[in-house]
Coordinates of C-alpha atoms and ligand atoms in Angstrom, one line a residue:
X28 CA 7.6 6.6 64.8
X29 CA 10.8 4.6 64.4
X30 CA 14.3 4.4 65.6
X31 CA 16.4 4.5 62.6
X32 CA 19.9 2.7 62.1
X33 CA 23.0 5.4 62.5
X34 CA 25.5 4.8 59.9
X35 CA 29.1 4.4 61.4
X36 CA 32.2 6.2 60.0
X37 CA 34.0 5.2 57.5
X38 CA 30.8 4.1 55.8
X39 CA 31.0 5.7 52.2
X40 CA 27.4 6.6 52.3
X41 CA 28.4 9.3 55.0
X42 CA 30.1 10.9 52.0
X43 CA 27.0 11.3 49.6
X44 CA 26.0 14.9 49.1
X45 CA 22.2 15.5 50.4
X46 CA 19.6 16.9 48.0
X47 CA 17.3 19.8 48.6
X48 CA 14.0 19.0 49.9
X49 CA 11.5 19.8 47.1
X50 CA 8.0 18.3 48.4
X51 CA 6.7 19.0 51.7
X52 CA 4.6 15.9 52.3
X53 CA 3.6 13.2 54.9
X54 CA 6.7 11.1 54.2
X55 CA 8.9 14.1 55.2
X56 CA 7.1 14.7 58.4
X57 CA 7.3 10.9 59.3
X58 CA 11.4 11.3 58.5
X59 CA 11.2 14.3 60.9
X60 CA 9.5 12.2 63.9
X61 CA 11.7 9.0 63.2
X62 CA 15.1 11.6 63.2
X63 CA 13.7 13.1 66.4
X64 CA 12.9 9.9 68.1
X65 CA 16.4 8.4 67.2
X66 CA 18.1 11.7 68.0
X67 CA 16.6 11.4 71.5
X68 CA 17.2 7.7 72.0
X69 CA 20.8 7.8 71.1
X70 CA 21.3 10.0 73.0
X71 CA 22.2 12.7 70.8
X72 CA 21.7 16.7 70.5
X73 CA 21.4 16.7 66.8
X74 CA 20.9 14.3 63.8
X75 CA 21.3 14.8 60.0
X76 CA 19.3 12.7 57.6
X77 CA 22.6 11.3 56.0
X78 CA 23.5 9.8 59.0
X79 CA 20.1 7.8 58.5
X80 CA 21.1 7.2 54.8
X81 CA 18.5 9.5 53.6
X82 CA 20.1 12.2 51.7
X83 CA 17.9 14.9 51.8
X84 CA 18.8 18.4 53.4
X85 CA 17.0 17.5 56.9
X86 CA 18.6 18.3 60.3
X87 CA 17.1 17.6 64.1
X88 CA 18.9 19.5 66.8
X89 CA 17.8 20.0 70.4
X90 CA 20.7 21.4 72.5
X91 CA 18.0 22.1 76.0
X92 CA 19.0 20.4 79.2
X93 CA 15.2 19.5 79.3
X94 CA 15.0 17.8 75.8
X95 CA 12.2 19.6 74.8
X96 CA 13.5 22.4 72.3
X97 CA 13.3 20.5 68.9
X98 CA 14.6 22.4 66.1
X99 CA 13.9 21.0 62.5
X100 CA 15.5 22.6 59.7
X101 CA 14.9 21.7 55.9
X102 CA 17.4 22.9 53.2
X103 CA 19.3 24.9 55.6
X104 CA 21.5 27.9 54.5
X105 CA 24.1 30.1 56.6
X106 CA 23.5 33.6 55.4
X107 CA 25.9 35.1 58.3
X108 CA 28.9 33.7 60.1
X109 CA 30.6 35.5 62.9
X110 CA 33.6 35.0 65.0
X111 CA 35.3 31.7 66.3
X112 CA 34.4 28.9 68.4
X113 CA 36.0 26.2 69.7
X114 CA 33.5 24.0 71.6
X115 CA 34.6 20.1 71.7
X116 CA 32.4 18.1 69.2
X117 CA 31.5 14.4 69.2
X118 CA 29.6 12.5 66.6
X119 CA 26.7 9.6 66.8
X120 CA 28.4 8.4 63.5
X121 CA 31.9 8.2 65.4
X122 CA 31.2 7.1 68.8
X123 CA 33.6 7.6 71.5
X124 CA 35.9 10.2 69.5
X125 CA 35.6 13.8 70.9
X126 CA 37.6 16.6 69.3
X127 CA 37.4 20.6 68.8
X128 CA 37.0 22.0 65.3
X129 CA 37.2 25.7 64.3
X130 CA 33.6 27.1 63.8
X131 CA 31.7 30.1 63.5
X132 CA 30.7 31.5 66.9
X133 CA 27.6 32.8 65.7
X134 CA 25.2 32.1 62.7
X135 CA 22.3 33.4 60.8
X136 CA 20.5 30.3 59.4
X137 CA 17.5 30.3 56.8
X138 CA 15.6 27.4 56.7
X139 CA 11.9 25.5 56.4
X140 CA 10.4 23.5 58.9
X141 CA 8.6 20.2 58.0
X142 CA 5.7 21.9 56.8
X143 CA 7.2 24.1 54.4
X144 CA 7.5 27.4 56.4
X145 CA 10.5 29.7 55.6
X146 CA 12.1 30.9 59.0
X147 CA 15.4 32.8 60.3
X148 CA 17.3 31.6 63.3
X149 CA 20.3 33.5 64.9
X150 CA 22.7 30.6 67.0
X151 CA 25.7 31.1 69.0
X152 CA 27.5 28.5 71.7
X153 CA 26.3 24.9 71.4
X154 CA 23.7 25.4 69.0
X155 CA 25.6 27.3 66.3
X156 CA 28.4 24.5 66.6
X157 CA 25.8 21.7 66.2
X158 CA 24.1 23.1 63.4
X159 CA 27.4 23.5 61.6
X160 CA 28.3 20.0 62.5
X161 CA 25.2 18.6 61.1
X162 CA 25.1 21.0 57.9
X163 CA 29.0 19.4 57.4
X164 CA 27.0 15.7 57.3
X165 CA 24.6 17.2 54.4
X166 CA 27.7 17.8 52.5
X167 CA 29.0 14.5 52.9
X168 CA 31.7 15.5 55.6
X169 CA 32.1 14.2 58.9
X170 CA 33.7 16.0 61.8
X171 CA 36.8 13.9 62.1
X172 CA 37.7 15.0 58.3
X173 CA 38.3 18.5 59.6
X174 CA 41.5 17.0 61.9
X175 CA 44.9 16.4 60.8
X176 CA 46.0 13.1 58.6
X177 CA 47.7 11.8 61.6
X178 CA 44.5 12.1 64.0
X179 CA 42.4 10.8 61.3
X180 CA 44.8 7.7 60.7
X181 CA 44.7 7.2 64.6
X182 CA 41.0 7.2 64.5
X183 CA 40.6 4.9 61.6
X184 CA 43.0 2.6 63.5
X185 CA 41.0 2.9 67.0
X186 CA 37.8 1.8 64.8
X187 CA 39.4 -0.6 63.2
X188 CA 40.5 -2.5 66.5
X189 CA 37.3 -1.8 67.7
X190 CA 35.5 -3.7 65.1
X191 CA 38.2 -6.7 65.6
X192 CA 37.2 -6.8 69.4
X193 CA 33.6 -6.8 68.6
X194 CA 33.6 -9.4 65.8
Ligands
K1U5 O1 25.3 14.7 64.4 C1 25.9 14.0 65.2 O2 26.5 12.9 65.1 C2 25.2 14.3 66.7 C3 26.1 14.9 67.6 C4 26.0 16.4 67.5 C5 27.1 17.1 68.2 C6 27.5 17.1 69.1 C7 28.7 17.9 70.0 C8 29.2 19.1 68.8 C9 28.4 19.2 67.8 C10 27.4 18.3 67.4 C11 25.9 14.4 68.9 O3 25.0 14.7 69.5 S1 27.0 13.7 69.8 C12 26.5 13.2 71.3 C13 26.5 14.3 72.5 O4 27.0 15.5 72.1 C14 25.5 14.4 73.8 C15 24.7 13.6 73.9 C16 24.1 12.9 75.0 C17 23.8 14.4 75.9 C18 24.9 15.5 75.4 C19 25.4 15.5 74.4
ZN6 ZN1 27.8 13.8 63.4

């Protein structure tokens, strides 16, 4: 297994749209294992393949306190979305920035695991918000891009300042 490099906003590669997985082979299993290791090491509660510059529809999520409940979603599709949730979000690609986005409170997701088995998942609360956040990454959207232009300008200015400091 390996810890992968996580792209940082505003890297243009975060805007690529991920392709559906067509072949469930050993390289997919390796990608999932590497993504899980990267997410746990970060630490984070989710990671999309787009964030590690692999533009395939693959997500890993673990919102459990014990960090022992990994959920792998390949080619995920939301087939039902109910209610409104406003849980604060963070992003491993935009470290240090937290904000609230309006998301569905409960979702029903159809997906495949890394072995190609189809399954259905009902999610609510943090799991629901995290899956929606990761699915945005697969569409090339970073959570800060839901915020107002003013907030986005401030975030970009803050990141530019941090980069100047660390140079
Ligand atoms: O996609 C990502 O960048 C991962 C992101 C997922 C996420 C967090 C919160 C709401 C929605 C989606 C993170 O994991 S940020 C880090 C984080 O939230 C966390 C880290 C350690 C312990 C608990 C939370
Ligand atoms: Zn993110």
